[in-house]
PDB file of C-alpha atoms in Angstrom:
ATOM      1  CA  MET P1410      81.847 149.969 108.312  1.00  0.00           C
ATOM      2  CA  ALA P1411      83.544 150.814 111.579  1.00  0.00           C
ATOM      3  CA  ILE P1412      83.990 154.482 110.787  1.00  0.00           C
ATOM      4  CA  TRP P1413      80.292 154.983 110.274  1.00  0.00           C
ATOM      5  CA  ASN P1414      79.526 153.799 113.771  1.00  0.00           C
ATOM      6  CA  THR P1415      81.911 156.266 115.339  1.00  0.00           C
ATOM      7  CA  GLU P1416      80.096 159.093 113.641  1.00  0.00           C
ATOM      8  CA  GLY P1417      76.862 158.077 115.275  1.00  0.00           C
ATOM      9  CA  ASP P1418      74.287 159.620 113.048  1.00  0.00           C
ATOM     10  CA  LEU P1419      75.649 157.928 109.972  1.00  0.00           C
ATOM     11  CA  ALA P1420      75.241 154.449 111.339  1.00  0.00           C
ATOM     12  CA  THR P1421      72.263 153.615 109.192  1.00  0.00           C
ATOM     13  CA  ASN P1422      73.127 155.010 105.827  1.00  0.00           C
ATOM     14  CA  GLN P1423      70.650 152.772 104.115  1.00  0.00           C
ATOM     15  CA  GLY P1424      67.518 154.161 105.664  1.00  0.00           C
ATOM     16  CA  ASP P1425      68.889 157.661 105.915  1.00  0.00           C
ATOM     17  CA  ARG P1426      68.837 158.356 102.217  1.00  0.00           C
ATOM     18  CA  LYS P1427      65.650 160.342 102.684  1.00  0.00           C
ATOM     19  CA  ARG P1428      67.172 162.514 105.348  1.00  0.00           C
ATOM     20  CA  LYS P1429      66.376 166.119 104.638  1.00  0.00           C
ATOM     21  CA  ARG P1430      69.230 168.436 103.919  1.00  0.00           C
ATOM     22  CA  SER P1431      67.666 171.118 106.036  1.00  0.00           C
ATOM     23  CA  GLU P1432      69.422 169.718 109.093  1.00  0.00           C
ATOM     24  CA  LEU P1433      72.634 171.615 109.289  1.00  0.00           C
ATOM     25  CA  GLU P1434      74.222 170.027 112.276  1.00  0.00           C
ATOM     26  CA  TYR P1435      75.281 166.934 110.397  1.00  0.00           C
ATOM     27  CA  SER P1436      77.844 168.912 108.489  1.00  0.00           C
ATOM     28  CA  ARG P1437      80.317 168.804 111.374  1.00  0.00           C
ATOM     29  CA  PRO P1438      80.690 165.024 111.877  1.00  0.00           C
ATOM     30  CA  LEU P1439      80.640 164.525 108.119  1.00  0.00           C
ATOM     31  CA  LEU P1440      83.626 166.786 107.687  1.00  0.00           C
ATOM     32  CA  ARG P1441      85.503 164.981 110.399  1.00  0.00           C
ATOM     33  CA  LYS P1442      85.229 161.763 108.441  1.00  0.00           C
ATOM     34  CA  TRP P1443      87.575 163.112 105.776  1.00  0.00           C
ATOM     35  CA  ARG P1444      90.283 163.382 108.384  1.00  0.00           C
ATOM     36  CA  THR P1445      90.120 159.867 109.722  1.00  0.00           C
ATOM     37  CA  GLU P1446      92.962 157.530 108.907  1.00  0.00           C
ATOM     38  CA  SER P1447      90.656 154.751 107.866  1.00  0.00           C
ATOM     39  CA  GLU P1448      88.943 156.948 105.302  1.00  0.00           C
ATOM     40  CA  GLN P1449      92.270 157.961 103.849  1.00  0.00           C
ATOM     41  CA  ARG P1450      93.424 154.380 103.810  1.00  0.00           C
ATOM     42  CA  MET P1451      90.315 153.261 101.968  1.00  0.00           C
ATOM     43  CA  TYR P1452      90.732 156.061  99.483  1.00  0.00           C
ATOM     44  CA  SER P1453      94.395 155.185  98.924  1.00  0.00           C
ATOM     45  CA  VAL P1454      93.425 151.624  98.101  1.00  0.00           C
ATOM     46  CA  LYS P1455      90.849 152.833  95.604  1.00  0.00           C
ATOM     47  CA  LEU P1456      93.379 155.241  94.192  1.00  0.00           C
ATOM     48  CA  VAL P1457      95.967 152.532  93.589  1.00  0.00           C
ATOM     49  CA  GLU P1458      93.370 150.373  91.883  1.00  0.00           C
ATOM     50  CA  ALA P1459      92.370 153.278  89.699  1.00  0.00           C
ATOM     51  CA  LEU P1460      95.996 153.947  88.830  1.00  0.00           C
ATOM     52  CA  ARG P1461      96.432 150.348  87.803  1.00  0.00           C
ATOM     53  CA  ARG P1462      93.485 150.709  85.467  1.00  0.00           C
ATOM     54  CA  VAL P1463      94.849 153.947  84.057  1.00  0.00           C
ATOM     55  CA  ARG P1464      98.203 152.346  83.450  1.00  0.00           C
ATOM     56  CA  ARG P1465      96.654 149.401  81.687  1.00  0.00           C
ATOM     57  CA  SER P1466      94.378 151.504  79.567  1.00  0.00           C
ATOM     58  CA  THR P1467      96.993 154.035  78.529  1.00  0.00           C
ATOM     59  CA  GLN P1468      99.764 151.612  77.779  1.00  0.00           C
ATOM     60  CA  ALA P1469      98.721 151.183  74.205  1.00  0.00           C
ATOM     61  CA  ALA P1470      97.453 154.702  73.781  1.00  0.00           C
ATOM     62  CA  ALA P1471      99.447 157.903  73.791  1.00  0.00           C
ATOM     63  CA  VAL P1472     101.308 158.814  76.939  1.00  0.00           C
ATOM     64  CA  ARG P1473     100.260 162.454  76.733  1.00  0.00           C
ATOM     65  CA  PRO P1474      96.824 162.527  78.348  1.00  0.00           C
ATOM     66  CA  ARG P1475      97.925 160.376  81.241  1.00  0.00           C
ATOM     67  CA  SER P1476      98.001 163.109  83.832  1.00  0.00           C
ATOM     68  CA  ARG P1477      94.482 164.057  82.851  1.00  0.00           C
ATOM     69  CA  ALA P1478      93.446 160.413  83.167  1.00  0.00           C
ATOM     70  CA  VAL P1479      95.134 160.175  86.555  1.00  0.00           C
ATOM     71  CA  ARG P1480      93.368 163.321  87.759  1.00  0.00           C
ATOM     72  CA  GLU P1481      90.004 162.041  86.616  1.00  0.00           C
ATOM     73  CA  ALA P1482      90.593 158.639  88.157  1.00  0.00           C
ATOM     74  CA  ALA P1483      91.572 160.250  91.456  1.00  0.00           C
ATOM     75  CA  ASP P1484      88.502 162.502  91.371  1.00  0.00           C
ATOM     76  CA  ARG P1485      86.262 159.597  90.577  1.00  0.00           C
ATOM     77  CA  ALA P1486      87.700 157.551  93.453  1.00  0.00           C
ATOM     78  CA  LEU P1487      87.150 160.545  95.721  1.00  0.00           C
ATOM     79  CA  ALA P1488      83.555 160.874  94.593  1.00  0.00           C
ATOM     80  CA  VAL P1489      82.982 157.189  95.300  1.00  0.00           C
ATOM     81  CA  ALA P1490      84.429 157.685  98.768  1.00  0.00           C
ATOM     82  CA  ALA P1491      81.746 160.271  99.422  1.00  0.00           C
ATOM     83  CA  ARG P1492      79.163 157.501  99.133  1.00  0.00           C
ATOM     84  CA  GLY P1493      76.703 159.550  97.166  1.00  0.00           C
ATOM     85  CA  ARG P1494      75.755 161.881  99.998  1.00  0.00           C
ATOM     86  CA  THR P1495      76.946 165.054  98.377  1.00  0.00           C
ATOM     87  CA  LYS P1496      75.985 166.798  95.199  1.00  0.00           C
ATOM     88  CA  TRP P1497      79.541 167.361  94.046  1.00  0.00           C
ATOM     89  CA  SER P1498      80.380 163.671  94.258  1.00  0.00           C
ATOM     90  CA  ARG P1499      77.287 162.699  92.302  1.00  0.00           C
ATOM     91  CA  ALA P1500      78.127 165.330  89.700  1.00  0.00           C
ATOM     92  CA  ILE P1501      81.656 163.973  89.263  1.00  0.00           C
ATOM     93  CA  LEU P1502      80.407 160.430  88.800  1.00  0.00           C
ATOM     94  CA  SER P1503      77.700 161.376  86.337  1.00  0.00           C
ATOM     95  CA  SER P1504      79.839 163.764  84.341  1.00  0.00           C
ATOM     96  CA  ARG P1505      82.245 160.957  83.490  1.00  0.00           C
ATOM     97  CA  ASN P1506      79.565 159.426  81.306  1.00  0.00           C
ATOM     98  CA  LYS P1507      78.753 162.527  79.345  1.00  0.00           C
ATOM     99  CA  ILE P1508      82.208 163.970  79.169  1.00  0.00           C
ATOM    100  CA  LYS P1509      82.250 164.390  75.420  1.00  0.00           C
ATOM    101  CA  GLN P1510      78.603 165.190  74.926  1.00  0.00           C
ATOM    102  CA  SER P1511      77.703 168.205  76.996  1.00  0.00           C
ATOM    103  CA  ARG P1512      80.487 170.437  78.230  1.00  0.00           C
ATOM    104  CA  ARG P1513      79.891 172.994  80.988  1.00  0.00           C
ATOM    105  CA  ARG P1514      76.933 174.899  79.669  1.00  0.00           C
ATOM    106  CA  LEU P1515      77.874 178.490  80.292  1.00  0.00           C
ATOM    107  CA  PRO P1516      74.473 180.014  79.421  1.00  0.00           C
ATOM    108  CA  GLU P1517      73.057 178.163  82.370  1.00  0.00           C
ATOM    109  CA  ALA P1518      75.220 180.184  84.695  1.00  0.00           C
ATOM    110  CA  PHE P1519      73.228 183.334  84.105  1.00  0.00           C
ATOM    111  CA  PRO P1520      69.862 182.130  85.349  1.00  0.00           C
ATOM    112  CA  SER P1521      71.558 180.796  88.435  1.00  0.00           C
ATOM    113  CA  LEU P1522      73.330 184.094  88.903  1.00  0.00           C
ATOM    114  CA  SER P1523      70.115 186.033  89.151  1.00  0.00           C
ATOM    115  CA  ARG P1524      68.700 183.448  91.498  1.00  0.00           C
ATOM    116  CA  SER P1525      71.609 183.584  93.880  1.00  0.00           C
ATOM    117  CA  LYS P1526      71.483 187.362  93.786  1.00  0.00           C
ATOM    118  CA  LEU P1527      67.893 187.324  95.003  1.00  0.00           C
ATOM    119  CA  ILE P1528      68.521 184.770  97.676  1.00  0.00           C
ATOM    120  CA  VAL P1529      71.621 186.395  99.007  1.00  0.00           C
ATOM    121  CA  ALA P1530      70.007 189.798  98.958  1.00  0.00           C
ATOM    122  CA  THR P1531      67.327 188.699 101.363  1.00  0.00           C
ATOM    123  CA  GLY P1532      69.896 187.275 103.719  1.00  0.00           C
ATOM    124  CA  ASP P1533      72.289 190.118 103.353  1.00  0.00           C
ATOM    125  CA  GLY P1534      70.573 192.568 105.630  1.00  0.00           C
ATOM    126  CA  CYS P1535      71.376 190.485 108.651  1.00  0.00           C
ATOM    127  CA  LEU P1536      75.004 189.884 107.799  1.00  0.00           C
ATOM    128  CA  SER P1537      76.020 193.451 107.226  1.00  0.00           C
ATOM    129  CA  ALA P1538      74.277 194.721 110.377  1.00  0.00           C
ATOM    130  CA  GLY P1539      72.695 197.860 109.054  1.00  0.00           C
ATOM    131  CA  LYS P1540      75.152 198.735 106.319  1.00  0.00           C
ATOM    132  CA  LYS P1541      73.752 197.902 102.902  1.00  0.00           C
ATOM    133  CA  LYS P1542      76.314 195.728 101.146  1.00  0.00           C
ATOM    134  CA  SER P1543      76.467 195.345  97.390  1.00  0.00           C
ATOM    135  CA  SER P1544      74.377 192.238  96.929  1.00  0.00           C
ATOM    136  CA  PRO P1545      75.438 191.587  93.335  1.00  0.00           C
ATOM    137  CA  ASP P1546      78.947 191.243  94.659  1.00  0.00           C
ATOM    138  CA  LEU P1547      77.980 188.475  97.043  1.00  0.00           C
ATOM    139  CA  GLY P1548      75.750 186.842  94.493  1.00  0.00           C
ATOM    140  CA  SER P1549      78.408 186.795  91.826  1.00  0.00           C
ATOM    141  CA  LYS P1550      80.915 185.331  94.248  1.00  0.00           C
ATOM    142  CA  ALA P1551      78.454 182.653  95.162  1.00  0.00           C
ATOM    143  CA  ALA P1552      77.970 181.926  91.480  1.00  0.00           C
ATOM    144  CA  ILE P1553      81.707 181.631  90.982  1.00  0.00           C
ATOM    145  CA  LEU P1554      81.918 179.211  93.871  1.00  0.00           C
ATOM    146  CA  GLY P1555      79.053 177.269  92.386  1.00  0.00           C
ATOM    147  CA  ARG P1556      80.969 176.859  89.165  1.00  0.00           C
ATOM    148  CA  ILE P1557      84.161 175.755  90.912  1.00  0.00           C
ATOM    149  CA  VAL P1558      82.552 173.047  92.980  1.00  0.00           C
ATOM    150  CA  PRO P1559      81.311 170.428  90.546  1.00  0.00           C
ATOM    151  CA  GLY P1560      77.579 170.168  90.156  1.00  0.00           C
ATOM    152  CA  CYS P1561      76.739 173.084  92.405  1.00  0.00           C
ATOM    153  CA  GLN P1562      75.740 175.726  89.951  1.00  0.00           C
ATOM    154  CA  LYS P1563      72.096 176.152  90.827  1.00  0.00           C
ATOM    155  CA  LEU P1564      72.114 175.503  94.523  1.00  0.00           C
ATOM    156  CA  SER P1565      70.860 177.679  97.279  1.00  0.00           C
ATOM    157  CA  PHE P1566      73.398 179.634  99.224  1.00  0.00           C
ATOM    158  CA  ALA P1567      73.232 177.446 102.310  1.00  0.00           C
ATOM    159  CA  THR P1568      73.509 174.216 100.341  1.00  0.00           C
ATOM    160  CA  LEU P1569      76.357 175.666  98.333  1.00  0.00           C
ATOM    161  CA  LEU P1570      78.285 176.430 101.498  1.00  0.00           C
ATOM    162  CA  GLU P1571      77.692 172.929 102.809  1.00  0.00           C
ATOM    163  CA  GLU P1572      78.843 171.373  99.557  1.00  0.00           C
ATOM    164  CA  ALA P1573      81.894 173.620  99.446  1.00  0.00           C
ATOM    165  CA  SER P1574      82.846 172.666 103.008  1.00  0.00           C
ATOM    166  CA  ASP P1575      82.620 168.974 102.273  1.00  0.00           C
ATOM    167  CA  TYR P1576      84.410 169.408  98.966  1.00  0.00           C
ATOM    168  CA  ILE P1577      87.308 171.231 100.598  1.00  0.00           C
ATOM    169  CA  ALA P1578      87.705 168.575 103.278  1.00  0.00           C
ATOM    170  CA  ALA P1579      87.572 165.836 100.648  1.00  0.00           C
ATOM    171  CA  LEU P1580      90.113 167.587  98.428  1.00  0.00           C
ATOM    172  CA  GLU P1581      92.510 167.924 101.339  1.00  0.00           C
ATOM    173  CA  MET P1582      92.269 164.209 101.979  1.00  0.00           C
ATOM    174  CA  GLN P1583      92.815 163.517  98.309  1.00  0.00           C
ATOM    175  CA  ILE P1584      95.956 165.641  98.335  1.00  0.00           C
ATOM    176  CA  ARG P1585      97.296 163.959 101.478  1.00  0.00           C
ATOM    177  CA  SER P1586      96.708 160.548  99.966  1.00  0.00           C
ATOM    178  CA  MET P1587      98.190 161.339  96.560  1.00  0.00           C
ATOM    179  CA  ALA P1588     101.211 163.029  98.098  1.00  0.00           C
ATOM    180  CA  ALA P1589     101.891 160.004 100.277  1.00  0.00           C
ATOM    181  CA  LEU P1590     101.551 157.674  97.318  1.00  0.00           C
ATOM    182  CA  THR P1591     103.824 159.834  95.194  1.00  0.00           C
ATOM    183  CA  ALA P1592     106.414 159.890  97.959  1.00  0.00           C
ATOM    184  CA  ILE P1593     106.339 156.129  98.322  1.00  0.00           C
ATOM    185  CA  LEU P1594     106.569 155.465  94.603  1.00  0.00           C
ATOM    186  CA  SER P1595     109.265 158.020  93.910  1.00  0.00           C
ATOM    187  CA  ALA P1596     111.304 156.990  96.928  1.00  0.00           C
ATOM    188  CA  SER P1597     111.244 153.343  95.958  1.00  0.00           C
ATOM    189  CA  GLY P1598     111.822 154.152  92.324  1.00  0.00           C
ATOM    190  CA  GLY P1599     114.665 156.611  92.624  1.00  0.00           C
ATOM    191  CA  GLY P1600     116.193 156.128  96.073  1.00  0.00           C
ATOM    192  CA  SER P1601     118.294 153.385  97.574  1.00  0.00           C
ATOM    193  CA  SER P1602     116.670 150.129  98.462  1.00  0.00           C
ATOM    194  CA  ASP P1603     117.309 150.272 102.189  1.00  0.00           C
ATOM    195  CA  ALA P1604     115.729 153.666 102.722  1.00  0.00           C
ATOM    196  CA  PRO P1605     112.220 153.159 104.113  1.00  0.00           C
ATOM    197  CA  ALA P1606     109.521 155.412 102.710  1.00  0.00           C
ATOM    198  CA  THR P1607     108.187 157.057 105.928  1.00  0.00           C
TER     199      THR P1607
ATOM    200  CA  MET T1228      65.379 197.103 110.005  1.00  0.00           C
ATOM    201  CA  SER T1229      63.871 193.729 109.366  1.00  0.00           C
ATOM    202  CA  GLY T1230      61.156 195.270 107.259  1.00  0.00           C
ATOM    203  CA  ARG T1231      63.671 196.093 104.601  1.00  0.00           C
ATOM    204  CA  ARG T1232      62.998 192.848 102.821  1.00  0.00           C
ATOM    205  CA  SER T1233      60.526 193.911 100.202  1.00  0.00           C
ATOM    206  CA  ARG T1234      61.385 191.054  97.867  1.00  0.00           C
ATOM    207  CA  PRO T1235      58.771 188.322  97.768  1.00  0.00           C
ATOM    208  CA  ARG T1236      59.812 185.049  99.269  1.00  0.00           C
ATOM    209  CA  GLN T1237      58.422 183.072  96.393  1.00  0.00           C
ATOM    210  CA  SER T1238      61.616 183.600  94.447  1.00  0.00           C
ATOM    211  CA  ALA T1239      63.406 181.416  96.976  1.00  0.00           C
ATOM    212  CA  SER T1240      60.732 178.790  96.826  1.00  0.00           C
ATOM    213  CA  TYR T1241      63.048 175.878  96.189  1.00  0.00           C
ATOM    214  CA  SER T1242      64.889 176.457  99.407  1.00  0.00           C
ATOM    215  CA  ARG T1243      63.975 178.289 102.556  1.00  0.00           C
ATOM    216  CA  ILE T1244      67.100 179.973 103.712  1.00  0.00           C
ATOM    217  CA  THR T1245      67.204 181.884 106.910  1.00  0.00           C
ATOM    218  CA  ASP T1246      69.841 184.359 107.859  1.00  0.00           C
ATOM    219  CA  ASP T1247      70.605 182.167 110.822  1.00  0.00           C
ATOM    220  CA  GLN T1248      71.552 179.356 108.505  1.00  0.00           C
ATOM    221  CA  ILE T1249      73.897 181.571 106.575  1.00  0.00           C
ATOM    222  CA  ASN T1250      75.398 183.032 109.728  1.00  0.00           C
ATOM    223  CA  ASP T1251      75.814 179.554 111.076  1.00  0.00           C
ATOM    224  CA  LEU T1252      77.480 178.115 108.000  1.00  0.00           C
ATOM    225  CA  LEU T1253      79.896 180.914 107.186  1.00  0.00           C
ATOM    226  CA  PRO T1254      82.062 180.494 110.303  1.00  0.00           C
ATOM    227  CA  LYS T1255      82.207 176.765 109.666  1.00  0.00           C
ATOM    228  CA  LEU T1256      83.352 177.359 106.134  1.00  0.00           C
ATOM    229  CA  GLN T1257      85.754 179.967 107.347  1.00  0.00           C
ATOM    230  CA  ALA T1258      87.232 177.514 109.836  1.00  0.00           C
ATOM    231  CA  LEU T1259      88.243 175.294 106.952  1.00  0.00           C
ATOM    232  CA  LEU T1260      90.197 177.985 105.194  1.00  0.00           C
ATOM    233  CA  PRO T1261      93.921 178.009 105.839  1.00  0.00           C
ATOM    234  CA  GLU T1262      93.925 181.657 106.859  1.00  0.00           C
ATOM    235  CA  ALA T1263      91.652 180.955 109.780  1.00  0.00           C
ATOM    236  CA  ARG T1264      94.228 178.683 111.287  1.00  0.00           C
ATOM    237  CA  HIS T1265      96.765 181.454 111.609  1.00  0.00           C
ATOM    238  CA  GLN T1266      94.592 184.201 112.998  1.00  0.00           C
ATOM    239  CA  SER T1267      91.241 183.962 114.685  1.00  0.00           C
ATOM    240  CA  ASN T1268      89.013 185.814 112.272  1.00  0.00           C
ATOM    241  CA  ASP T1269      85.847 186.862 113.934  1.00  0.00           C
ATOM    242  CA  ARG T1270      82.913 187.298 111.571  1.00  0.00           C
ATOM    243  CA  ALA T1271      84.778 188.227 108.439  1.00  0.00           C
ATOM    244  CA  SER T1272      82.499 189.529 105.740  1.00  0.00           C
ATOM    245  CA  ALA T1273      80.618 186.997 103.692  1.00  0.00           C
ATOM    246  CA  ALA T1274      82.179 188.258 100.485  1.00  0.00           C
ATOM    247  CA  LYS T1275      85.658 187.810 101.864  1.00  0.00           C
ATOM    248  CA  VAL T1276      84.917 184.290 103.029  1.00  0.00           C
ATOM    249  CA  LEU T1277      83.516 183.387  99.622  1.00  0.00           C
ATOM    250  CA  GLN T1278      86.509 184.906  97.901  1.00  0.00           C
ATOM    251  CA  GLU T1279      88.910 182.986 100.138  1.00  0.00           C
ATOM    252  CA  THR T1280      86.971 179.809  99.561  1.00  0.00           C
ATOM    253  CA  CYS T1281      87.153 180.189  95.792  1.00  0.00           C
ATOM    254  CA  SER T1282      90.888 180.862  95.854  1.00  0.00           C
ATOM    255  CA  TYR T1283      91.522 178.012  98.241  1.00  0.00           C
ATOM    256  CA  ILE T1284      89.587 175.488  96.179  1.00  0.00           C
ATOM    257  CA  ARG T1285      91.407 176.660  93.068  1.00  0.00           C
ATOM    258  CA  SER T1286      94.775 176.187  94.760  1.00  0.00           C
ATOM    259  CA  LEU T1287      93.712 172.730  95.929  1.00  0.00           C
ATOM    260  CA  HIS T1288      92.793 171.886  92.350  1.00  0.00           C
ATOM    261  CA  ARG T1289      96.208 173.035  91.202  1.00  0.00           C
ATOM    262  CA  GLU T1290      97.865 170.857  93.798  1.00  0.00           C
ATOM    263  CA  VAL T1291      95.853 167.853  92.709  1.00  0.00           C
ATOM    264  CA  ASP T1292      96.833 168.547  89.108  1.00  0.00           C
ATOM    265  CA  ASP T1293     100.492 168.720  90.073  1.00  0.00           C
ATOM    266  CA  LEU T1294     100.273 165.465  91.976  1.00  0.00           C
ATOM    267  CA  SER T1295      98.463 163.860  89.056  1.00  0.00           C
ATOM    268  CA  GLU T1296     101.260 165.009  86.816  1.00  0.00           C
ATOM    269  CA  ARG T1297     103.885 163.461  89.072  1.00  0.00           C
ATOM    270  CA  LEU T1298     101.938 160.260  89.447  1.00  0.00           C
ATOM    271  CA  SER T1299     101.519 159.959  85.696  1.00  0.00           C
ATOM    272  CA  GLU T1300     105.269 160.439  85.254  1.00  0.00           C
ATOM    273  CA  LEU T1301     105.866 157.677  87.773  1.00  0.00           C
ATOM    274  CA  LEU T1302     103.440 155.491  85.890  1.00  0.00           C
ATOM    275  CA  ALA T1303     105.255 156.247  82.666  1.00  0.00           C
ATOM    276  CA  ALA T1304     108.472 155.247  84.360  1.00  0.00           C
ATOM    277  CA  THR T1305     107.045 151.777  84.938  1.00  0.00           C
ATOM    278  CA  ASP T1306     107.006 151.188  81.217  1.00  0.00           C
ATOM    279  CA  THR T1307     110.777 151.028  81.100  1.00  0.00           C
ATOM    280  CA  ASN T1308     112.816 148.010  82.043  1.00  0.00           C
ATOM    281  CA  SER T1309     114.867 149.546  84.824  1.00  0.00           C
ATOM    282  CA  PRO T1310     114.943 147.858  88.235  1.00  0.00           C
ATOM    283  CA  GLN T1311     113.240 150.918  89.720  1.00  0.00           C
ATOM    284  CA  ALA T1312     110.382 150.459  87.308  1.00  0.00           C
ATOM    285  CA  ALA T1313     110.057 146.867  88.419  1.00  0.00           C
ATOM    286  CA  VAL T1314     109.775 147.991  92.034  1.00  0.00           C
ATOM    287  CA  ILE T1315     107.037 150.469  91.226  1.00  0.00           C
ATOM    288  CA  ARG T1316     105.233 147.908  89.144  1.00  0.00           C
ATOM    289  CA  SER T1317     105.270 145.444  91.990  1.00  0.00           C
ATOM    290  CA  LEU T1318     103.876 148.083  94.316  1.00  0.00           C
ATOM    291  CA  LEU T1319     101.091 148.957  91.966  1.00  0.00           C
ATOM    292  CA  MET T1320     100.122 145.487  90.874  1.00  0.00           C
TER     293      MET T1320
END
């Protein structure tokens, strides 16, 4: 719980569940959390536990889908690390349950496309300072981004940017953690016994 | 200039977005992109930032997939009876 106190505004995460997302300033300290050592350490622990489970569950089954299982386990651990504050993390955790039932519904992308076009068009006049930009271009890019970040298909532009920022920071931490783990395991597995792994 | 917005606001009823919000968030997003760390991009166009963001997230996904692949190979290696496998097993268990 120590890391929450250093962030200040996240100290009471129990009562803050109703905190409105209209406050933008919290995005900065939240992003910094993904770079703390303690957060990465906690994630690494969760990751190792998840890998143990994957190994146990895939021992009897075919070896083929293991990398997929590892990826999903890592994503799920990452989503748990987000502590339910972001849409993408909630989407990852809930999609695990309905993974076979409903795939990504592509028809839903079109209604959201027209919505983001409208929203971005109203905000576009200020960004391009006089020059009329092609708003469908911006809207379609926003829609693409919404499809890449899990669970962010129908979000407003501002929320989408917030989610994307947090998602990027979280992904970077995930990569750092997995790379370190891979280095440790491969060094101990393949190298000499007296060579310390970083 | 500001009277150009003829679209009714009710279409954005589920979220009130102001241009200030967008202008405020884009630089923050841009700061996360790897390109921003090499050169100080001042107010790049929104489309470019979105494009960069999409490509960057996709490349991050690819990296995670690669690492998952390597980790799964290491896990598969623990199924053998070599001494290396025993070391990895002891680290994981």
